[in-house]
Short mmCIF file of C-alpha atoms and ligand atoms in Angstrom, two decimals:
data_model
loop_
_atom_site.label_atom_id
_atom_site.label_comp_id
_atom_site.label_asym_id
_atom_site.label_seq_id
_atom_site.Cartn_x
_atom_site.Cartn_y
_atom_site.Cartn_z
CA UNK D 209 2.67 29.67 -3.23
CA UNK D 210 2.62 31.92 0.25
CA UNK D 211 6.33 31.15 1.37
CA UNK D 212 5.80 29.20 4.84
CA UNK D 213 7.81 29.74 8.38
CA UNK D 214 8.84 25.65 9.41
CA UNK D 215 10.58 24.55 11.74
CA UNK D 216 11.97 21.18 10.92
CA UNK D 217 12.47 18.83 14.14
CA UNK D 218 15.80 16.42 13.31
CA UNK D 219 18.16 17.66 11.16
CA UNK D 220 19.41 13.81 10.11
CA UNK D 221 19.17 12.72 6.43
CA UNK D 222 15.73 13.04 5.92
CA UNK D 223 15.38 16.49 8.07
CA UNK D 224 18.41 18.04 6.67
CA UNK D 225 17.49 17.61 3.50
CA UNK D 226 14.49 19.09 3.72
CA UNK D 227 15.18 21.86 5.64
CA UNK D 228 17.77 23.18 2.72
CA UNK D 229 15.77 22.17 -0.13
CA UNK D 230 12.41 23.56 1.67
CA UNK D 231 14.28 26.70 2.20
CA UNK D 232 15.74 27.07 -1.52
CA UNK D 233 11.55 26.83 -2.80
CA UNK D 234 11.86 30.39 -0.42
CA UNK D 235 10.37 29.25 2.81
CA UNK D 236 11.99 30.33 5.73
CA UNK D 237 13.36 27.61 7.45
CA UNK D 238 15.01 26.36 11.42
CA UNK D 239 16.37 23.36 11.63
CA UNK D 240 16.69 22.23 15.32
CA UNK D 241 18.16 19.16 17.14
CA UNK D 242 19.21 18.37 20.25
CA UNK D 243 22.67 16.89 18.77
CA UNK D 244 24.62 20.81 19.06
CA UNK D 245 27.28 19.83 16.80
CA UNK D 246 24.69 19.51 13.97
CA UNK D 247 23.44 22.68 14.74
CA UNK D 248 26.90 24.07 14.86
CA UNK D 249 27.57 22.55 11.46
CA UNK D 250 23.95 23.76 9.51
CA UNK D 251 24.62 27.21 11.21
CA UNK D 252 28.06 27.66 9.42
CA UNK D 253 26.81 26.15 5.98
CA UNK D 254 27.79 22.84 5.95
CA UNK D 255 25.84 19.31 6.14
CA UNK D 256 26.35 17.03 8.76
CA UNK D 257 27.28 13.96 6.34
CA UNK D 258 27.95 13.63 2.84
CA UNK D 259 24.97 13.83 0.31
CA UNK D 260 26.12 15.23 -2.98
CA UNK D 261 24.93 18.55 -3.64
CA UNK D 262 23.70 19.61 -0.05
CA UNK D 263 26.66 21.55 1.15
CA UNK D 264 25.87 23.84 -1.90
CA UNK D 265 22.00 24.06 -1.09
CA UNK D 266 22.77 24.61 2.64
CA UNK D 267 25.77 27.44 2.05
CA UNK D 268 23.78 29.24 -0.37
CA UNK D 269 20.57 29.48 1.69
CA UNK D 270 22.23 29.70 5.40
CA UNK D 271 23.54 32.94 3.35
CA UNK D 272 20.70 34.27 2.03
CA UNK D 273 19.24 34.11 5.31
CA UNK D 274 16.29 31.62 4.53
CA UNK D 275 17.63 29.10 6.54
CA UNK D 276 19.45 28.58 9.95
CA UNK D 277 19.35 26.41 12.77
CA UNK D 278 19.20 25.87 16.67
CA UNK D 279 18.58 23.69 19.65
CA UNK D 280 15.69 25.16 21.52
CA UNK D 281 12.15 23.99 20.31
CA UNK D 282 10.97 27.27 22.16
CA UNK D 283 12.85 29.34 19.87
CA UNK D 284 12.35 27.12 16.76
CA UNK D 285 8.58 27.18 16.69
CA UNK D 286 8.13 31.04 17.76
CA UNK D 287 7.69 32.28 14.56
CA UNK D 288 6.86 29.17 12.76
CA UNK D 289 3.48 28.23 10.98
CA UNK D 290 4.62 24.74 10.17
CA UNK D 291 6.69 22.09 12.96
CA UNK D 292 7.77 19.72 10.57
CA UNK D 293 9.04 15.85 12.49
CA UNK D 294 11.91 14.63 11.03
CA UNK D 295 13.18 12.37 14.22
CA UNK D 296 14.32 9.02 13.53
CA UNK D 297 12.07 5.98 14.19
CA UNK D 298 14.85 3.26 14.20
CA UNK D 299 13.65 -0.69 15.14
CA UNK D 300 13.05 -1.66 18.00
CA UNK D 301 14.11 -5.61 18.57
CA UNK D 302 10.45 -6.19 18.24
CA UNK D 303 10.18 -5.06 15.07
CA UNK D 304 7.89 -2.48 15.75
CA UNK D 305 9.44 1.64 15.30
CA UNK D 306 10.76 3.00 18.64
CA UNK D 307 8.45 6.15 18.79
CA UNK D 308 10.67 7.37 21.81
CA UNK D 309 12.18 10.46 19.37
CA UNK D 310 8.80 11.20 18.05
CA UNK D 311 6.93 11.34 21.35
CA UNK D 312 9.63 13.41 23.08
CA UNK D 313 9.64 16.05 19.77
CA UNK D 314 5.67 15.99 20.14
CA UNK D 315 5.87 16.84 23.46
CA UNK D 316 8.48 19.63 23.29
CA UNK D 317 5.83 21.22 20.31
CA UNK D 318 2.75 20.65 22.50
CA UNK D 319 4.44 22.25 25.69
CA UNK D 320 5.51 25.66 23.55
CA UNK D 321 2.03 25.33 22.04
CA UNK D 322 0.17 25.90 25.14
CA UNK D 323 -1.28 29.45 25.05
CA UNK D 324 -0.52 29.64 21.65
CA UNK D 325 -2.73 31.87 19.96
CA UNK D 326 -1.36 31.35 16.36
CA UNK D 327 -2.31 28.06 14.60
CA UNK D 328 0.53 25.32 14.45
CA UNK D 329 0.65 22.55 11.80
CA UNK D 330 2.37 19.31 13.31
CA UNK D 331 3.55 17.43 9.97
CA UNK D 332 4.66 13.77 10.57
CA UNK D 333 7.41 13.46 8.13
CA UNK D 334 8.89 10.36 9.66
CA UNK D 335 8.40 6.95 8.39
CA UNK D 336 5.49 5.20 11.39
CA UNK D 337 3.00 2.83 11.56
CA UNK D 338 -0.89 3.70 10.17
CA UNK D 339 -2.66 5.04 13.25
CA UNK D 340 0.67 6.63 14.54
CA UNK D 341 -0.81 10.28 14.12
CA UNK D 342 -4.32 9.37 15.43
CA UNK D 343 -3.52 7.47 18.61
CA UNK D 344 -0.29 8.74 19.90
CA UNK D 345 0.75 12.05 18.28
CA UNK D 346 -2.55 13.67 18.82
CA UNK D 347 -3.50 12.87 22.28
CA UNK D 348 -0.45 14.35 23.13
CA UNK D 349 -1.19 17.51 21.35
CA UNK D 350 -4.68 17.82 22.96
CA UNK D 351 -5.62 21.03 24.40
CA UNK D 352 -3.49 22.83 21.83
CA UNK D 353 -4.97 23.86 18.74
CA UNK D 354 -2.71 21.89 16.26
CA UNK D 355 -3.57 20.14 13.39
CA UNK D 356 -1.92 16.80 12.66
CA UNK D 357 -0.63 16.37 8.90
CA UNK D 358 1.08 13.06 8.07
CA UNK D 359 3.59 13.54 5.04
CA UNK D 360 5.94 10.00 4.61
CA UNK D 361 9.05 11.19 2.97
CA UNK D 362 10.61 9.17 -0.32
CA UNK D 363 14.39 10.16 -0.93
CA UNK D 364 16.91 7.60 -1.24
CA UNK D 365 20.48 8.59 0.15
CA UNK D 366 22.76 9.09 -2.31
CA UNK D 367 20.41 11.19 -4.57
CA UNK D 368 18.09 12.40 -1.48
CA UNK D 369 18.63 16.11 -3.41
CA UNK D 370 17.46 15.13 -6.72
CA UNK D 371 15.02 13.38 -5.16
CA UNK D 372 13.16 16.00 -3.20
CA UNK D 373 13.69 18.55 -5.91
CA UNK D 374 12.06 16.01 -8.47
CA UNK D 375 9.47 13.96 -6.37
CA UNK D 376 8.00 10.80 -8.13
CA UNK D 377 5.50 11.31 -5.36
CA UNK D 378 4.15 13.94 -2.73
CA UNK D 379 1.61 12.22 -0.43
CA UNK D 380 -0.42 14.60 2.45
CA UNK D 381 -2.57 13.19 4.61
CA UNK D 382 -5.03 14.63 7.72
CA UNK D 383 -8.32 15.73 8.84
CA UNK D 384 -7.81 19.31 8.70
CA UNK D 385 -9.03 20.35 5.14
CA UNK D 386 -6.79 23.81 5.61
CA UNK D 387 -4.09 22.21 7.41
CA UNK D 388 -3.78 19.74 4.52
CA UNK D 389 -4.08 22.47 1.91
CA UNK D 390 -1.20 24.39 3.30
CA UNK D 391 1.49 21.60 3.69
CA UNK D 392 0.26 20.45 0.06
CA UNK D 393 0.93 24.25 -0.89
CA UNK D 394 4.74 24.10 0.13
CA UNK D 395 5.72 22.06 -2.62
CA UNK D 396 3.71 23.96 -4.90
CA UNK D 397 7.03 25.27 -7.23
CA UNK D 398 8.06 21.51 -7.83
CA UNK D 399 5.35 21.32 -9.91
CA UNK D 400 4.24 17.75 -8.85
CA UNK D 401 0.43 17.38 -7.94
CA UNK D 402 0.59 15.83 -3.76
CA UNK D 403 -1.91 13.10 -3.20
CA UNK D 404 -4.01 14.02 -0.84
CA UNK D 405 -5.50 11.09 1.37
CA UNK D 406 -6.76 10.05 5.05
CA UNK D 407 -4.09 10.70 7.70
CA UNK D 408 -3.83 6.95 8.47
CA UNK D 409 -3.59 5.51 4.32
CA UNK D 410 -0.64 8.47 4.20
CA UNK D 411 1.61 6.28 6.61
CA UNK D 412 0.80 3.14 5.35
CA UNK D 413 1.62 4.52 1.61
CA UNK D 414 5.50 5.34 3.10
CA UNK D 415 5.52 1.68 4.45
CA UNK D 416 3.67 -0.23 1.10
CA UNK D 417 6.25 1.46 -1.03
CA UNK D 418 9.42 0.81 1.05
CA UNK D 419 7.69 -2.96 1.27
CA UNK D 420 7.25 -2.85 -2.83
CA UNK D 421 10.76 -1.91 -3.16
CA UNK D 422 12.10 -4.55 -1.08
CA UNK D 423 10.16 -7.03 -2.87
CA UNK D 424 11.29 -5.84 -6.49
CA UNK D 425 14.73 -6.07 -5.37
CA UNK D 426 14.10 -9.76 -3.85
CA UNK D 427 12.30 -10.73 -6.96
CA UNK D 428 15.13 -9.70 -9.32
CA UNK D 429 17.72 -11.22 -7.31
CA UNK D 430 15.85 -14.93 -7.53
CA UNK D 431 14.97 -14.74 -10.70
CA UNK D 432 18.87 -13.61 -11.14
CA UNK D 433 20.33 -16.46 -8.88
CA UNK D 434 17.96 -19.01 -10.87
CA UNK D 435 18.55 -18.03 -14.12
CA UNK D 436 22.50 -18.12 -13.29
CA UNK D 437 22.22 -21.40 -11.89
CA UNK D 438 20.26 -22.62 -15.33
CA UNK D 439 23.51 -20.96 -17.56
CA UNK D 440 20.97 -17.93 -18.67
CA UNK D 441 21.77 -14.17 -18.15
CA UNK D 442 19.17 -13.00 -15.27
CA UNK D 443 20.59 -9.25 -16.13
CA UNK D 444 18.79 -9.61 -19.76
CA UNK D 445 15.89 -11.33 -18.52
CA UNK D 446 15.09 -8.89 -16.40
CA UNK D 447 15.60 -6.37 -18.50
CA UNK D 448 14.10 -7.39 -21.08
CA UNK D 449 10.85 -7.97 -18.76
CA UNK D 450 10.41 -4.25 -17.76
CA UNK D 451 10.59 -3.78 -21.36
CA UNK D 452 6.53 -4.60 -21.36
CA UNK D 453 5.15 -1.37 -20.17
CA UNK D 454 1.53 -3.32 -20.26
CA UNK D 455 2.11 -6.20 -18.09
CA UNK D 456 5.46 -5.81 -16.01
CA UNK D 457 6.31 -2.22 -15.65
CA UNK D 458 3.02 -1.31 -15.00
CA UNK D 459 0.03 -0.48 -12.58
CA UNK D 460 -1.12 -3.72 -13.98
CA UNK D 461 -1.92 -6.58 -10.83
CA UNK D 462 -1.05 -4.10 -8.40
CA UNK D 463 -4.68 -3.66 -6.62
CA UNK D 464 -5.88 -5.93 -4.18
CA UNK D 465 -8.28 -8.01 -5.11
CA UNK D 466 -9.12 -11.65 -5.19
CA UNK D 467 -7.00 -14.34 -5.07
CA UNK D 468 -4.74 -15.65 -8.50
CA UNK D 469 -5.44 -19.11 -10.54
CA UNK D 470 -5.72 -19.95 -14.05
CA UNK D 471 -3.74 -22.62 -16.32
CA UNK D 472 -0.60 -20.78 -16.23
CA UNK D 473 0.54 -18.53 -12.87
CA UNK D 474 0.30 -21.47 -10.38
CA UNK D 475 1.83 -24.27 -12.57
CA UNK D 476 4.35 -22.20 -13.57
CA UNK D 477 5.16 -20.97 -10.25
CA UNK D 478 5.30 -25.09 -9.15
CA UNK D 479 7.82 -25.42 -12.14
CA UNK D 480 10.43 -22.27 -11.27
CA UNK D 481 9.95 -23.69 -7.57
CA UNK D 482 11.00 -27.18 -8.64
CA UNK D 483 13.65 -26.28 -10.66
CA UNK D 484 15.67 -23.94 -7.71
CA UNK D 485 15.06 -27.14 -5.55
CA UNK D 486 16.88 -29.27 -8.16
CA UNK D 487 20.09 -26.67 -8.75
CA UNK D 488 19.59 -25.78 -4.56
CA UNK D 489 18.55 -22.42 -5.43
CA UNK D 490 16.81 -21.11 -2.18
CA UNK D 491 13.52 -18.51 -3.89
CA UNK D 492 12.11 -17.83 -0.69
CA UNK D 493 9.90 -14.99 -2.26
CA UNK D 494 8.88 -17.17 -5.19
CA UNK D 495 7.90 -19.98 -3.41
CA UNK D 496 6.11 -18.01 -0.94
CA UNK D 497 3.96 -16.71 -3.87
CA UNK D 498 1.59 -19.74 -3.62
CA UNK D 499 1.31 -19.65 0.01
CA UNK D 500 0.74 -16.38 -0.17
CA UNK D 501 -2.30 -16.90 -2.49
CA UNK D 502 -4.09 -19.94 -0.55
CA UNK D 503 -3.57 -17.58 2.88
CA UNK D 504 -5.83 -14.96 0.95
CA UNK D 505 -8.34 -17.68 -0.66
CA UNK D 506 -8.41 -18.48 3.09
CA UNK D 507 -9.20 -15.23 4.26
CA UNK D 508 -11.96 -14.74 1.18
CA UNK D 509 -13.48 -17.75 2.69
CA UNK D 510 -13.72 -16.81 5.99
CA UNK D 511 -15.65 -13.42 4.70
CA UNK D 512 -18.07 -15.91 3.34
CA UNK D 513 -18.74 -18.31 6.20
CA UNK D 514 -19.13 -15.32 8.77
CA UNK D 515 -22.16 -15.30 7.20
CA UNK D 516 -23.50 -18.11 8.87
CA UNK D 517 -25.70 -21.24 7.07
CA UNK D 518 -27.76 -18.81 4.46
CA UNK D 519 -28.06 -19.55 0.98
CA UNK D 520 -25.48 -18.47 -1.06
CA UNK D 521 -25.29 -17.19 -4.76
CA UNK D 522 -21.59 -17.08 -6.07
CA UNK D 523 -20.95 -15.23 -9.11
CA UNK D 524 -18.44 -16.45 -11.30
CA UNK D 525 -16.40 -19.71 -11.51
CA UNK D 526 -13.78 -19.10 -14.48
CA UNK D 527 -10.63 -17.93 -13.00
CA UNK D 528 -11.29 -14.57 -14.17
CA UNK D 529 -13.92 -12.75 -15.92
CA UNK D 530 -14.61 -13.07 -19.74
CA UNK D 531 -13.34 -16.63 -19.81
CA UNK D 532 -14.72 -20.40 -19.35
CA UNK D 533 -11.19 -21.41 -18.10
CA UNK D 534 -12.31 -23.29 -14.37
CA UNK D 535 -8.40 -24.57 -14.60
CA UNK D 536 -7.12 -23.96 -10.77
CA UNK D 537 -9.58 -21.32 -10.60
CA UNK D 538 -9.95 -20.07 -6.99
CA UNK D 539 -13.57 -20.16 -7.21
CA UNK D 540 -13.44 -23.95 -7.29
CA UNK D 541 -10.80 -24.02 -3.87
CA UNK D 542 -13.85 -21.34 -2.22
CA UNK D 543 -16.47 -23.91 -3.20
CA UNK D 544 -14.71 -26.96 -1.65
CA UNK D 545 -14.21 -25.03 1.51
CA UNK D 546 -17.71 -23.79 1.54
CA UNK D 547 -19.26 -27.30 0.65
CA UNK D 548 -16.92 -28.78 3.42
CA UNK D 549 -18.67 -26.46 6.11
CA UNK D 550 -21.69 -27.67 5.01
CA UNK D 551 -22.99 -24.20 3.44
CA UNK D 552 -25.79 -24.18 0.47
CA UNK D 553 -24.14 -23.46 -2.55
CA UNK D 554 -25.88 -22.17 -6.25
CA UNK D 555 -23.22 -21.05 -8.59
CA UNK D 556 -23.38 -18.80 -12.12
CA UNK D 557 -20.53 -17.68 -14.16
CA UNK D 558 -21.78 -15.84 -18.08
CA UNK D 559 -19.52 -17.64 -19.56
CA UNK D 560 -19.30 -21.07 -18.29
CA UNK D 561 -21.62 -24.06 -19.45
CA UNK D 562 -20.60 -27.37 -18.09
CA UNK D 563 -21.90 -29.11 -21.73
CA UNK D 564 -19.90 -26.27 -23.45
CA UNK D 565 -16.32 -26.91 -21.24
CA UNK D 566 -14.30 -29.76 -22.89
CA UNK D 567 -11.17 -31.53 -21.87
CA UNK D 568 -8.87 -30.55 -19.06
CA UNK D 569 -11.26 -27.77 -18.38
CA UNK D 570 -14.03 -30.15 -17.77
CA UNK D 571 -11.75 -32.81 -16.13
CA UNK D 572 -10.37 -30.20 -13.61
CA UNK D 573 -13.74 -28.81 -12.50
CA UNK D 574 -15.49 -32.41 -12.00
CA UNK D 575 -12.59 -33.56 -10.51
CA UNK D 576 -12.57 -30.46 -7.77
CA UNK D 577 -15.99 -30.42 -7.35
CA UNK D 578 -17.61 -34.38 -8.96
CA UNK D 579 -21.32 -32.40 -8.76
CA UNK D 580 -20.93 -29.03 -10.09
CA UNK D 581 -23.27 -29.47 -12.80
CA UNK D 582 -26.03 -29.83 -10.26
CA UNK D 583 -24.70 -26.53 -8.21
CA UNK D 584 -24.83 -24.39 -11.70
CA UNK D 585 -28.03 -21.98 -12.04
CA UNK D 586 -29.02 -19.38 -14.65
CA UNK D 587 -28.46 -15.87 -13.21
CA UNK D 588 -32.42 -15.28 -12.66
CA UNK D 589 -32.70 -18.71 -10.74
CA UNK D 590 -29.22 -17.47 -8.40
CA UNK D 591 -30.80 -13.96 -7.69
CA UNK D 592 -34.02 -15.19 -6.79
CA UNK D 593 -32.70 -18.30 -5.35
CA UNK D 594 -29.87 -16.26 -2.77
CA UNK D 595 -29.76 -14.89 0.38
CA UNK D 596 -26.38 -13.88 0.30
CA UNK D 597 -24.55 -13.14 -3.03
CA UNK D 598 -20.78 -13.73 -3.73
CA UNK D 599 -18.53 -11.93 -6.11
CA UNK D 600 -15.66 -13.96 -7.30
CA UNK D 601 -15.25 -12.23 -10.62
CA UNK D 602 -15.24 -8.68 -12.60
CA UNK D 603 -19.05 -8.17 -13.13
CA UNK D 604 -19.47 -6.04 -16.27
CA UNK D 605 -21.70 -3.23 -16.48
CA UNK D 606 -24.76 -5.44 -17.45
CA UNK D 607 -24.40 -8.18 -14.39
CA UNK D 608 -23.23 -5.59 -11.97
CA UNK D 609 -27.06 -3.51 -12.35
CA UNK D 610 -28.59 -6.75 -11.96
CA UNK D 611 -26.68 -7.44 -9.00
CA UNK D 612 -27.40 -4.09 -7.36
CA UNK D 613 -30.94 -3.73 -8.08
CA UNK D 614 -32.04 -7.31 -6.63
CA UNK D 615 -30.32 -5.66 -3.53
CA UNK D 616 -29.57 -8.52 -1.84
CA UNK D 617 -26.27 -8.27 0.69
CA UNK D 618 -22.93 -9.06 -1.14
CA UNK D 619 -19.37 -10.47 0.13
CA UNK D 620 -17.23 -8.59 -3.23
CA UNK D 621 -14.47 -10.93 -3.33
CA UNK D 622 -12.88 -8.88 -6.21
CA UNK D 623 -12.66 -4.93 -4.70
CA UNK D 624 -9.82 -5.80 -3.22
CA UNK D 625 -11.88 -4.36 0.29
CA UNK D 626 -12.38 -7.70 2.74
CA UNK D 627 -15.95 -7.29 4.16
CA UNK D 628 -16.43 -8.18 8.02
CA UNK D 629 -19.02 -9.88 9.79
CA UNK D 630 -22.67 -8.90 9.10
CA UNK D 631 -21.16 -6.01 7.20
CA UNK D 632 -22.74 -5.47 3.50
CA UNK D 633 -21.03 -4.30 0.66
CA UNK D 634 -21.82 -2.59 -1.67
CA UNK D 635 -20.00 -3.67 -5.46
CA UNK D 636 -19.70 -0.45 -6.60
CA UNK D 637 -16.12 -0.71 -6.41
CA UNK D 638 -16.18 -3.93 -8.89
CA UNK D 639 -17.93 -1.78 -11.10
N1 NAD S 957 17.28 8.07 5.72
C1 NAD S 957 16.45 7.87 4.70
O1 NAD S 957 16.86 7.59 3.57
C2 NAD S 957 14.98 8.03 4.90
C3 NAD S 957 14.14 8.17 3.78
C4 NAD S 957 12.76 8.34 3.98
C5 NAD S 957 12.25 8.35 5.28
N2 NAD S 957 13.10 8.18 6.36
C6 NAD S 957 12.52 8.24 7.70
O2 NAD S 957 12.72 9.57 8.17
C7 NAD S 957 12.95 9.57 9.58
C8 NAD S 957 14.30 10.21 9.87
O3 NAD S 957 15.32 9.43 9.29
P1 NAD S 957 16.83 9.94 9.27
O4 NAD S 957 17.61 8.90 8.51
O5 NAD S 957 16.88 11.34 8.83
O6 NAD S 957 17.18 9.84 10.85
P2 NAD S 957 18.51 10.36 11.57
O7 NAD S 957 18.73 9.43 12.71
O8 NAD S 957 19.60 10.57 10.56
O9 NAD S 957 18.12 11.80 12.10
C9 NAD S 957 17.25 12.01 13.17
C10 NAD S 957 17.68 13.32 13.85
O10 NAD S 957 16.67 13.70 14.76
C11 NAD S 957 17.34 14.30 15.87
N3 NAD S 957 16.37 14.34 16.99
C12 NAD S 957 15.84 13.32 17.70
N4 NAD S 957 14.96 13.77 18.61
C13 NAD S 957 14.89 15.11 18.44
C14 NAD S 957 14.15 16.16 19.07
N5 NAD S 957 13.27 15.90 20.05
N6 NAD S 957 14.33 17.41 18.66
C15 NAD S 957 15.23 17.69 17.66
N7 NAD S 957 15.95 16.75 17.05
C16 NAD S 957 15.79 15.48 17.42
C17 NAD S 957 18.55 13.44 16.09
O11 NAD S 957 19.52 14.08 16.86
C18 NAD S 957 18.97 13.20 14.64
O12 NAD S 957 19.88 14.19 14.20
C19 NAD S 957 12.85 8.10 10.01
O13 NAD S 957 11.54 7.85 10.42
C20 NAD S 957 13.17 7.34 8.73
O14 NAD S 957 12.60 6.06 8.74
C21 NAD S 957 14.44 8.03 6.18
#
């Protein structure tokens, strides 16, 4: 690792923090903000609020002359390599981040970085919206020859040390192959491997994980205030659920794809819902699971009818793949929609036969659809018959080559990648 000269821009939690622990890998660090009592504070050894094992970090490398700390950009970024954006991005009542922090420190970095004839790195470390980097933070670098670098930072409060020193994740993000390379290089001695991704997927990574978190938490506390309102022990349930490693605590149904159905998720969804209605439970985020789902059917068929009145081959009908369950499949809820706008429909599925489906399987798809019989073709009669084809389900390797080679344009439902209008995809990505 070559030991890197930053200059870190907001010395708050997440800037603070960074600029000792950056400093203790051996970089030599500045920390600067305008708030002089900060500085004051860094400069003797100290942290500016209470985060259990900075004040060590800080005294130890304010002494060994790694790290120190100021209030003039000019000075800051005169030796630097690296301007590192640590500002705060607080709400505004909109919702939306106020960027006023961020465009002042951008501005302060592009004015010393006129004339500049070393190379600056601008890293984004603060938490803003995808697109943040591309249309506002470099427009107001042009004419200098910086290279933005997005680079969300992940450490809780509390444990913002440990966190940094043992990263479940280092994300980097840009255009600039070199620029990208060195911030990537300056956590090197942690040992961790940093993703390294577009500029815009780097900020929305910061916000999907903050969003995941916030939705774990939510889910646990329903499923907590439920099961205490049904006399069960929501602290064992849910531990005992991120006991499965396959399932629960796992990458498992964490892509986007297409939308859920099947015998079990939906009804059982109904039933929870039902039940916190009865014991006046409120499970906002549990109820909103369903809506959630039709919304994305929704959007799924709007990728279809763009379109426009072709013919249309849909491949697969079961809820999933390898199955002939059609119970509350969403195939069946893209069909009705489809058939309501009047679109010509041919369906195949490997593993459905309508004389080979029995009971409430049978019962469900007649009832959703009284004439799919008549709308079910053999795959050779769908290829040649389409002018459009539909994926609604996993191909395997065998379907998928057939798909590709009869090269017709295809809506992949299941990639997880909406297509737009008069935009073809191609299913590699169902592969
Ligand atoms: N706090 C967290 O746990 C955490 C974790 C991950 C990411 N983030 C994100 O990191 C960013 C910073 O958060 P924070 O909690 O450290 O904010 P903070 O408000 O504690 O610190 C921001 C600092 O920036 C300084 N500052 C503002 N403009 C400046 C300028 N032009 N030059 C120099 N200094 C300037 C302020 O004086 C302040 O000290 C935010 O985008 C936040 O969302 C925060």
């Amino acid at each position: 690792m070559t030991p890197q000269r930053i200059a870190v821009f907001g010395t708050g939690y997440v800037g603070c923090v960074s600029a000792a622990c950056l400093a203790n890998l051996g970089h030599t660090v500045v920390g600067l903000d305008r708030d002089l009592s900060k500085v004051a504070v860094i400069r003797a050894g100290k942290a500016p609020f209470y985060e259990p094992g900075l004040d060590d970090l800080l005294a130890a490398n304010v002494a060994a002359g790694r790290l120190t700390a100021s209030s003039d950009p000019a000075e800051a970024l005169a030796d630097a390599e690296i301007a590192l954006i640590c500002v705060g991005t607080p709400s505004l009542r909109c919702g939306d981040p106020d960027l006023t922090q961020l465009r002042r420190a951008v501005a302060e970095i592009a004015s010393c970085a006129a004339g500049r004839s070393r190379p600056l790195i601008v890293v984004v470390r603060s938490t803003v919206a995808p697109g943040t980097c591309e249309e506002i933070v470099s427009p107001i670098l042009a004419g200098t020859s910086c290279a933005v670098v997005s680079n969300p930072e992940f450490l809780r409060e509390g444990i913002a040390v440990k966190d940094f020193m043992d990263p479940g994740l280092i994300v980097v993000g840009g255009r600039d192959p070199e620029a990208v390379r060195t911030v990537a290089g300056i956590y090197h001695k942690l040992g961790v491997p940093p993703r390294l991704v577009a500029l815009r997927t780097a900020e929305m990574i910061k916000y999907a994980c903050n969003a995941f978190h916030a939705v774990k938490i939510a889910f646990a506390n329903e499923i907590g205030a439920l099961s205490d309102s049904m006399h069960v022990d929501g602290v064992e349930v849910m531990a005992t659920l991120c006991q499965d490693s396959k399932l629960n605590s796992s990458a498992a149904y964490l892509r986007p794809g297409f939308a859920f159905g099947g015998s079990c998720l939906p009804k059982d969804l109904r039933a929870l819902s039902s039940r916190a209605r009865q014991t006046n439970v409120e499970v906002p985020l549990l109820t909103s699971a369903l809506s959630s789902n039709a919304e994305h059917l929704k959007r799924s068929t709007e990728a279809v009818l763009e379109w426009g009145d072709i013919r249309i081959g849909i491949v697969g009908l079961a809820f999933k793949e390898d199955t002939d369950d059609v119970r509350e499949s969403p195939v069946l809820g893209l069909l009705e929609a489809l058939i309501g706008k009047g679109r010509r429909i041919r369906v195949f599925d490997p593993h459905v036969e309508l004389g080979n489906i029995h009971g409430a399987n049978r019962a469900f798809a007649l009832q959703t659809i009284p004439h799919i019989g008549r709308l079910m073709r053999s795959l050779d009669d769908l290829l040649t018959w389409s002018e459009l084809l539909v994926i609604a389900q996993k191909p395997d390797g065998a379907l998928l080559e057939r798909i590709q080679s009869c090269r017709l344009p295809v809506v992949d439902l299941v990639s997880g990648k909406l297509p737009r209008s008069g935009f073809s995809v191609i299913v590699s990505a169902a592969a």
